[in-house]
Each structure stands twice: as C-alpha cells, then as structure tokens.
Coordinates of C-alpha atoms and ligand atoms in Angstrom, one line a residue:
M1411 CA 142.1 41.2 117.7
Q1412 CA 143.4 37.8 118.0
R1413 CA 141.4 36.7 115.0
H1414 CA 143.1 39.7 113.1
S1415 CA 146.7 38.5 113.9
Q1416 CA 145.8 35.0 113.0
L1417 CA 144.6 36.2 109.6
N1418 CA 147.7 38.2 109.3
E1419 CA 150.0 35.1 110.1
S1420 CA 147.9 32.9 107.6
F1421 CA 148.5 35.7 104.8
A1422 CA 152.3 35.8 105.5
N1423 CA 152.5 31.9 105.9
R1424 CA 150.7 31.2 102.5
L1425 CA 152.9 33.7 100.7
L1426 CA 156.2 32.1 102.2
L1427 CA 155.1 28.5 101.3
W1428 CA 154.3 29.8 97.9
F1429 CA 157.7 31.4 97.8
D1430 CA 159.5 28.5 98.9
R1431 CA 158.0 26.4 95.8
Y1432 CA 157.7 28.9 93.1
G1433 CA 159.4 32.3 94.2
R1434 CA 162.4 33.7 92.2
K1435 CA 165.8 33.0 93.8
E1436 CA 168.3 33.3 90.8
L1437 CA 167.9 37.0 90.1
P1438 CA 171.4 38.7 90.2
W1439 CA 170.8 40.7 93.2
Q1440 CA 169.7 37.6 95.1
K1441 CA 173.2 36.0 94.9
D1442 CA 176.1 37.5 97.1
I1443 CA 173.6 39.6 99.1
T1444 CA 175.2 43.1 100.1
P1445 CA 173.4 46.3 101.2
Y1446 CA 175.0 48.1 98.1
R1447 CA 173.8 45.4 95.7
I1448 CA 170.3 45.3 97.1
W1449 CA 170.2 49.0 97.2
V1450 CA 171.0 49.5 93.4
S1451 CA 168.5 46.7 92.5
E1452 CA 165.7 48.4 94.5
I1453 CA 166.4 51.9 92.8
M1454 CA 166.5 50.1 89.3
L1455 CA 163.4 48.2 90.2
Q1456 CA 161.5 51.4 91.3
Q1457 CA 159.9 52.3 87.9
T1458 CA 161.1 49.2 85.7
Q1459 CA 160.5 45.8 85.4
V1460 CA 162.6 42.9 86.4
N1461 CA 163.5 41.7 82.7
T1462 CA 164.5 45.0 81.6
V1463 CA 166.5 45.9 85.0
I1464 CA 168.7 42.6 84.7
P1465 CA 171.2 43.7 82.1
Y1466 CA 171.5 47.2 83.2
Y1467 CA 172.1 46.0 86.8
N1468 CA 174.9 43.6 85.6
R1469 CA 176.5 46.2 83.6
F1470 CA 176.2 48.9 86.5
L1471 CA 177.6 46.5 89.0
E1472 CA 180.6 45.6 86.7
A1473 CA 181.3 49.3 86.2
F1474 CA 180.7 50.3 90.0
P1475 CA 181.1 47.1 92.1
T1476 CA 181.2 49.1 95.3
I1477 CA 179.9 52.2 97.0
E1478 CA 183.7 53.7 97.0
I1479 CA 184.0 53.2 93.4
L1480 CA 180.6 54.6 92.5
A1481 CA 181.2 57.7 94.7
A1482 CA 184.3 58.3 93.0
A1483 CA 182.7 58.0 89.5
N1484 CA 181.8 61.1 87.4
E1485 CA 178.3 61.9 86.5
D1486 CA 178.5 61.2 82.8
A1487 CA 179.9 57.7 83.4
V1488 CA 177.0 56.9 85.8
L1489 CA 174.5 58.2 83.4
H1490 CA 176.2 56.3 80.5
K1491 CA 175.4 53.0 82.3
W1492 CA 171.8 54.3 83.0
T1493 CA 171.2 55.6 79.2
G1494 CA 167.9 53.7 78.2
L1495 CA 166.6 52.8 81.6
G1496 CA 164.7 56.2 82.0
Y1497 CA 164.0 58.3 85.2
Y1498 CA 167.5 59.6 85.1
A1499 CA 166.9 61.4 88.6
R1500 CA 167.5 57.8 90.0
A1501 CA 171.1 57.7 88.8
R1502 CA 172.0 61.2 89.9
N1503 CA 170.6 60.3 93.2
L1504 CA 172.5 57.1 93.5
L1505 CA 175.7 58.8 92.8
K1506 CA 175.0 61.7 95.5
A1507 CA 173.8 59.3 98.2
A1508 CA 177.1 57.2 97.5
Q1509 CA 178.9 60.4 98.1
E1510 CA 177.2 61.2 101.1
V1511 CA 177.7 57.5 102.5
M1512 CA 181.3 57.7 102.1
M1513 CA 181.4 61.1 103.9
K1514 CA 178.8 60.4 106.7
Y1515 CA 179.1 56.4 107.2
E1516 CA 182.6 55.6 106.2
G1517 CA 181.3 53.7 102.9
K1518 CA 178.7 51.6 104.9
L1519 CA 175.2 51.9 103.8
P1520 CA 173.0 52.4 107.3
L1521 CA 170.7 49.8 107.7
S1522 CA 168.0 51.7 109.5
V1523 CA 164.7 53.1 107.6
D1524 CA 164.9 56.4 109.1
K1525 CA 168.7 57.0 108.1
L1526 CA 168.3 55.5 104.7
C1527 CA 165.3 57.9 104.0
E1528 CA 167.6 61.0 104.6
L1529 CA 169.6 59.6 101.5
P1530 CA 168.8 61.1 98.3
G1531 CA 166.3 59.0 96.1
I1532 CA 165.3 56.4 98.9
G1533 CA 161.9 56.5 100.1
R1534 CA 160.2 54.6 103.0
S1535 CA 159.4 51.7 100.7
T1536 CA 162.7 51.4 99.3
A1537 CA 164.4 51.8 102.7
G1538 CA 161.9 49.0 104.0
A1539 CA 163.1 46.6 101.3
I1540 CA 166.8 47.2 101.8
V1541 CA 166.5 46.8 105.7
A1542 CA 164.4 43.6 105.3
I1543 CA 166.2 42.1 102.6
C1544 CA 169.8 42.8 104.3
T1545 CA 169.0 42.0 107.9
N1546 CA 165.9 40.0 107.9
K1547 CA 164.5 42.4 110.5
Y1548 CA 161.1 43.7 110.7
A1549 CA 160.7 46.3 108.0
V1550 CA 157.8 47.1 105.6
I1551 CA 157.6 47.4 101.8
L1552 CA 155.0 49.1 99.7
D1553 CA 156.1 49.4 96.1
G1554 CA 153.9 49.2 93.2
N1555 CA 153.4 45.2 93.2
V1556 CA 152.7 45.2 97.1
K1557 CA 150.1 48.2 96.4
R1558 CA 148.3 46.1 93.6
V1559 CA 148.4 42.9 95.7
L1560 CA 147.0 44.4 98.7
T1561 CA 144.3 46.8 97.2
R1562 CA 143.0 43.6 95.4
Y1563 CA 143.1 41.2 98.5
L1564 CA 141.6 43.7 100.9
S1565 CA 139.4 45.4 98.0
I1566 CA 140.7 48.8 99.0
G1567 CA 139.4 51.4 96.5
G1568 CA 140.7 55.0 96.0
W1569 CA 143.8 55.9 93.9
P1570 CA 146.8 54.8 96.0
G1571 CA 148.5 58.1 95.5
K1572 CA 146.1 59.7 97.4
N1573 CA 147.3 60.3 101.1
S1574 CA 144.3 58.9 102.7
V1575 CA 144.7 55.6 100.6
M1576 CA 148.3 55.5 101.0
D1577 CA 148.0 55.8 104.7
M1578 CA 145.7 52.8 104.7
L1579 CA 147.9 50.7 102.7
W1580 CA 150.8 51.4 105.1
R1581 CA 148.9 50.5 108.0
E1582 CA 147.7 47.2 106.3
A1583 CA 151.3 46.5 104.9
S1584 CA 152.6 46.9 108.3
A1585 CA 150.2 44.6 109.9
L1586 CA 150.7 41.9 107.4
T1587 CA 154.5 41.8 107.4
P1588 CA 155.5 39.1 109.7
R1589 CA 158.4 39.1 112.3
H1590 CA 160.0 36.0 111.1
R1591 CA 161.5 35.3 107.6
V1592 CA 160.9 39.0 106.8
A1593 CA 163.7 39.1 104.0
D1594 CA 161.9 36.0 102.3
Y1595 CA 158.5 37.7 102.9
T1596 CA 159.6 40.8 101.4
Q1597 CA 160.8 39.0 98.1
A1598 CA 157.7 37.0 98.2
I1599 CA 155.1 39.6 98.0
M1600 CA 157.1 41.7 95.6
D1601 CA 157.4 38.4 93.5
L1602 CA 153.7 37.6 93.6
G1603 CA 152.8 41.0 92.3
A1604 CA 155.1 40.6 89.5
T1605 CA 154.4 37.1 88.4
V1606 CA 150.8 36.0 89.4
C1607 CA 149.0 38.9 90.6
R1608 CA 149.8 41.0 87.5
R1609 CA 148.6 44.3 86.2
T1610 CA 146.6 42.5 83.5
K1611 CA 145.5 38.8 83.5
P1612 CA 146.4 38.0 87.0
D1613 CA 146.9 34.1 87.5
C1614 CA 144.5 33.8 90.4
K1615 CA 144.3 29.8 90.2
Q1616 CA 148.0 29.7 91.1
C1617 CA 147.8 32.4 93.9
P1618 CA 148.1 31.4 97.5
L1619 CA 145.7 34.1 98.5
N1620 CA 142.8 33.1 96.2
S1621 CA 140.5 31.4 99.2
D1622 CA 139.9 35.0 100.7
C1623 CA 141.0 37.7 98.1
Q1624 CA 138.1 40.1 98.3
A1625 CA 138.4 41.2 94.7
L1626 CA 138.5 37.7 93.3
L1627 CA 135.6 36.7 95.4
T1628 CA 133.5 39.6 94.1
N1629 CA 134.8 39.3 90.5
T1630 CA 135.9 43.0 90.9
I1631 CA 139.8 42.6 90.1
D1632 CA 139.5 45.1 87.3
L1633 CA 138.7 47.8 89.9
Y1634 CA 141.8 47.6 91.9
P1635 CA 143.9 49.3 92.1
E1636 CA 142.2 52.4 91.2
K1637 CA 143.7 54.4 88.2
K1638 CA 145.0 57.9 88.7
P1639 CA 142.4 60.4 87.9
K1640 CA 143.0 61.4 84.1
K1641 CA 144.6 64.7 83.4
T1642 CA 145.3 65.9 79.8
L1643 CA 148.8 66.4 79.6
P1644 CA 150.2 69.7 78.3
V1645 CA 152.1 69.7 75.1
K1646 CA 155.4 71.7 74.9
H1647 CA 157.6 72.2 72.0
A1648 CA 161.5 72.0 71.3
C1649 CA 163.6 72.5 68.4
L1650 CA 166.8 70.2 68.5
L1651 CA 169.7 71.3 66.6
V1652 CA 171.3 68.1 65.0
I1653 CA 174.6 69.7 64.0
T1654 CA 177.1 67.6 62.0
N1655 CA 180.4 68.3 60.2
D1656 CA 182.3 67.0 57.1
K1657 CA 184.4 64.8 59.7
R1658 CA 181.5 62.7 60.8
Q1659 CA 181.3 64.6 64.1
V1660 CA 178.2 65.5 65.9
M1661 CA 177.6 68.4 68.5
L1662 CA 176.3 67.5 71.8
E1663 CA 175.5 69.6 74.9
K1664 CA 175.7 68.7 78.4
R1665 CA 172.3 69.6 80.2
P1666 CA 172.2 71.4 83.5
S1667 CA 172.6 68.7 86.4
S1668 CA 169.0 69.4 87.7
G1669 CA 165.7 69.7 85.6
L1670 CA 164.7 67.6 82.8
W1671 CA 167.1 65.1 81.6
G1672 CA 169.4 66.6 84.0
G1673 CA 173.0 65.7 83.4
L1674 CA 172.4 64.0 80.1
W1675 CA 173.9 64.9 76.7
S1676 CA 171.3 66.1 74.1
F1677 CA 171.3 68.1 70.9
P1678 CA 171.6 72.0 71.4
E1679 CA 167.9 73.0 72.2
T1680 CA 166.3 76.2 71.0
R1681 CA 163.1 77.7 69.7
A1682 CA 162.3 77.6 65.7
E1683 CA 162.7 81.3 65.5
N1684 CA 166.0 81.3 67.3
I1685 CA 168.1 78.8 65.1
E1686 CA 170.2 81.4 63.2
A1687 CA 170.8 83.3 66.6
S1688 CA 171.9 79.9 68.4
L1689 CA 174.3 79.0 65.6
K1690 CA 176.0 82.3 65.7
T1691 CA 176.4 81.7 69.5
L1692 CA 178.0 78.5 68.7
S1693 CA 180.3 80.2 66.1
L1694 CA 179.1 77.8 63.3
I1695 CA 178.5 78.6 59.8
P1696 CA 175.7 76.5 58.3
L1697 CA 176.1 74.8 55.0
S1698 CA 172.7 73.3 55.0
K1699 CA 169.6 73.2 57.1
K1700 CA 166.9 70.7 56.9
T1701 CA 164.0 70.4 59.2
L1702 CA 163.2 66.7 60.0
N1703 CA 160.1 64.8 61.0
S1704 CA 159.0 65.7 64.2
F1705 CA 158.1 63.3 66.8
R1706 CA 156.7 63.3 70.5
H1707 CA 158.3 62.1 73.5
T1708 CA 156.1 61.7 76.7
F1709 CA 157.3 62.5 80.2
S1710 CA 155.0 62.0 83.3
H1711 CA 153.7 65.5 83.3
F1712 CA 153.8 66.8 79.7
H1713 CA 154.3 65.7 75.8
L1714 CA 157.3 67.0 74.3
E1715 CA 156.9 67.7 70.7
I1716 CA 160.4 67.6 69.2
I1717 CA 161.4 69.1 65.9
P1718 CA 164.9 68.0 64.8
V1719 CA 166.6 70.3 62.4
H1720 CA 169.8 68.9 60.6
I1721 CA 172.4 71.5 60.2
K1722 CA 175.4 70.5 58.2
T1723 CA 178.6 72.5 58.8
K1724 CA 182.4 72.4 58.1
H1725 CA 184.9 71.1 60.6
S1726 CA 186.8 74.0 62.3
N1727 CA 189.9 73.9 64.5
K1728 CA 188.4 76.9 66.2
R1729 CA 187.3 76.2 69.8
I1730 CA 183.7 75.9 70.5
A1731 CA 182.5 79.0 72.1
L1732 CA 180.7 77.4 75.0
A1733 CA 182.3 74.8 77.2
K1734 CA 179.1 72.7 77.6
H1735 CA 179.3 71.9 74.0
Q1736 CA 181.4 69.3 72.4
W1737 CA 182.2 67.5 69.1
F1738 CA 181.8 63.7 69.2
N1739 CA 182.8 61.1 66.6
L1740 CA 179.6 59.9 65.3
D1741 CA 180.9 56.1 65.1
D1742 CA 182.3 56.1 68.8
T1743 CA 180.2 55.2 71.9
P1744 CA 181.6 57.9 74.5
A1745 CA 181.0 57.3 78.2
I1746 CA 178.3 59.8 78.8
G1747 CA 174.5 59.8 79.5
L1748 CA 172.0 60.5 76.3
T1749 CA 168.6 61.0 76.3
R1750 CA 166.2 58.9 74.3
P1751 CA 165.3 61.0 71.4
V1752 CA 169.0 61.5 70.8
T1753 CA 169.9 58.0 70.9
L1754 CA 167.4 57.3 68.2
I1755 CA 168.4 60.2 66.1
L1756 CA 172.0 59.2 66.3
K1757 CA 171.1 55.8 65.3
K1758 CA 169.7 57.2 62.2
L1759 CA 172.7 59.4 61.4
R1760 CA 175.0 56.5 61.7
A1761 CA 172.9 54.5 59.2
S1762 CA 173.0 57.7 57.0
L1763 CA 169.0 57.7 57.1
I1764 CA 168.9 61.4 57.6
Ligands
LIG952 S1 143.6 36.0 94.0 FE1 144.1 37.0 91.9 S2 143.5 39.1 92.4 FE2 143.9 38.1 94.5 S3 145.7 38.7 95.0 FE3 145.7 36.7 94.1 S4 146.3 37.1 91.8 FE4 145.7 38.9 92.9

C-alpha cells in the first residue's frame, strides 16, 4: 500500500516537474482564470483540439464575456459563434446551463463536482477539471488525453468506452491525482496527452513517465487505448432545397431545437419525391430546378448522403407561409448558426459556382 502511494506520488511529481518546464501556460483560458472562462474552455475542448478551439474561444468570450450575458443571449447568436466547431449540443447546453446558473445560483457557477454534473452538458470529467483548476482542491479529470496516457502508462486493455474499463480508469485516475498542486497537475496531464503522448507518434523520449511506462517497456504503444469495436455506419439520405431568388436571397429554415443540427439554420429538407409538394407548402413557384452533385456528411452514428437541389424562384412580397423559414441576403453574414453543408453550399453560391 505504501509502495503504491509512493509510486503515485512519483507519477504526479514527475508530471509537475515536466509541466513547470514544458507545460503550456499561455493559453487564453489560462489567463484571468474564472470559473466561467474555464467552463467554456472545457466544453469547447471536449471534442476539439486546442489549436482549433483558440479562435472560437476568443470570439465566444468577446461576444459573451460573462454568464449573465450568455444567459440573456438568444440561441441563434450562440450557435452563430459556434458555427464550424461542430457538436452543437455543446453550445445549446452551455446556454441552458448558463440560464440555470442564473436562476439557481445567482450567476455563480457552483464549484462542486456533484452540483456541476447536474447542469446540462457537464459530465464527471469536465466537472473535475473545472473544480481542480478553479479551486486547486482535489478533483479528478478523465478526458480523452488522460485516458490515452493512463491506458498506455498502465497498459490497460479494452475499449475505454466500456463500463468495466471506464471504472478501472476512474479508479486509477483518482489514485494518481495528488492532493497538492491539483490545478497544475490537471493542466499537466491534459498537456502531456495533447503534446507528448499523442495519438500517433508519441514523443516518448521527452516523456517524464518513460522510465516505467508499461506500453513503452513492452513495445505495445499501438495497442493502447484500444479502439472502439467497428460498426458499419448506416447511410441515410436527405434532399436539401437550395432556394434562391432574383434578389440574391436564399431561403433557410430553422431546425427544431433538439435532434440533428438542433437550433441551426439549414436549407429546407425534403425527400426527392416530395420536392414539388414542399415548394407548394412554401408558396413558391420554381423558375428552374437543377440537381447538384451529392456529397456525404458523416455523423458519429450514421452517414448522411446529401442531394442538394437548386431551385430558382422570383422574389415575391408575399409573406412566407411558415414562420421557421426566412429569406437571407446571400452576401450578408447573419448572426445565426449554420450547418457545415450549408456553409459550404453558401460559399459556392456566393462565388456563383452553382
Ligand atoms: S512513455 Fe510514451 S507511451 Fe508512455 S506515457 Fe509517455 S509518451 Fe505515452
């Protein structure tokens, strides 16, 4: 037992020494640390790499510098600042959680793992990171980077998404987290995973754990972390109506708040056999119709084969029949969230490539 705790201490101390010399300390969220700034960064970093996150983080904080301002914002404005970052449920949950923090905690993010986990979009690892970084008190993180370091260092087999493997990783992560300098340790282990113990080509020579890393010693790094068992993703189809008029306007539709691309604006979606009926519902008379090249967008659980159909119509002063549809000037950048396929098609429309 004593040997075990000495080993844990040496693990943390080696990481902290490495962090003092090589760790990143200039990331935007590492300056002027506040629970809100750390929270936003942790949510953005959930499925996205640091370099991609930085410009989005800066723009988001510029638009919504406090929880109060975020809570009062509308969903379109929040999704607009998230456009391109993907996994939009993160943005919708951030907004909902900010509103809840205003109502329940007078605008102060509660710094307890249990209370944070009750807020939309915050799981155990994110809560652990927020508490550890903001309070320097004992709390445990187990994000993708930490899982990679631990599965390799301890040669833990099995896919980390499996409950039994996850439980073991939480036990190990909890035992290895020190009781002192917890904030630095949390940054250190995330940093090590991101910059040294990388997914491909880990830089083991520079790693402070290389003297007793089990995967390195047994030359089995490629086996950890074990990959998710492969499933063939189903393919679904969607027909997107790219409707433009002679005033250089394009019609977009706001999607329902929950579900696929929830709350984002997209082209009206229909089935290939229902195009005429959909146009009728929108009270539009097509002047021309052209099917464009189809392309594939892959979600975590299925592929979506998208068939865009360009419909040209005449501008009309008649109100659009359905409130969720609106005309937008093609050359404007409205403050709304857009799906990635729409962003790509709009780019082509603007450049008259369609
Ligand atoms: S020695 Fe290599 S594989 Fe092991 S933890 Fe360090 S970087 Fe990762």
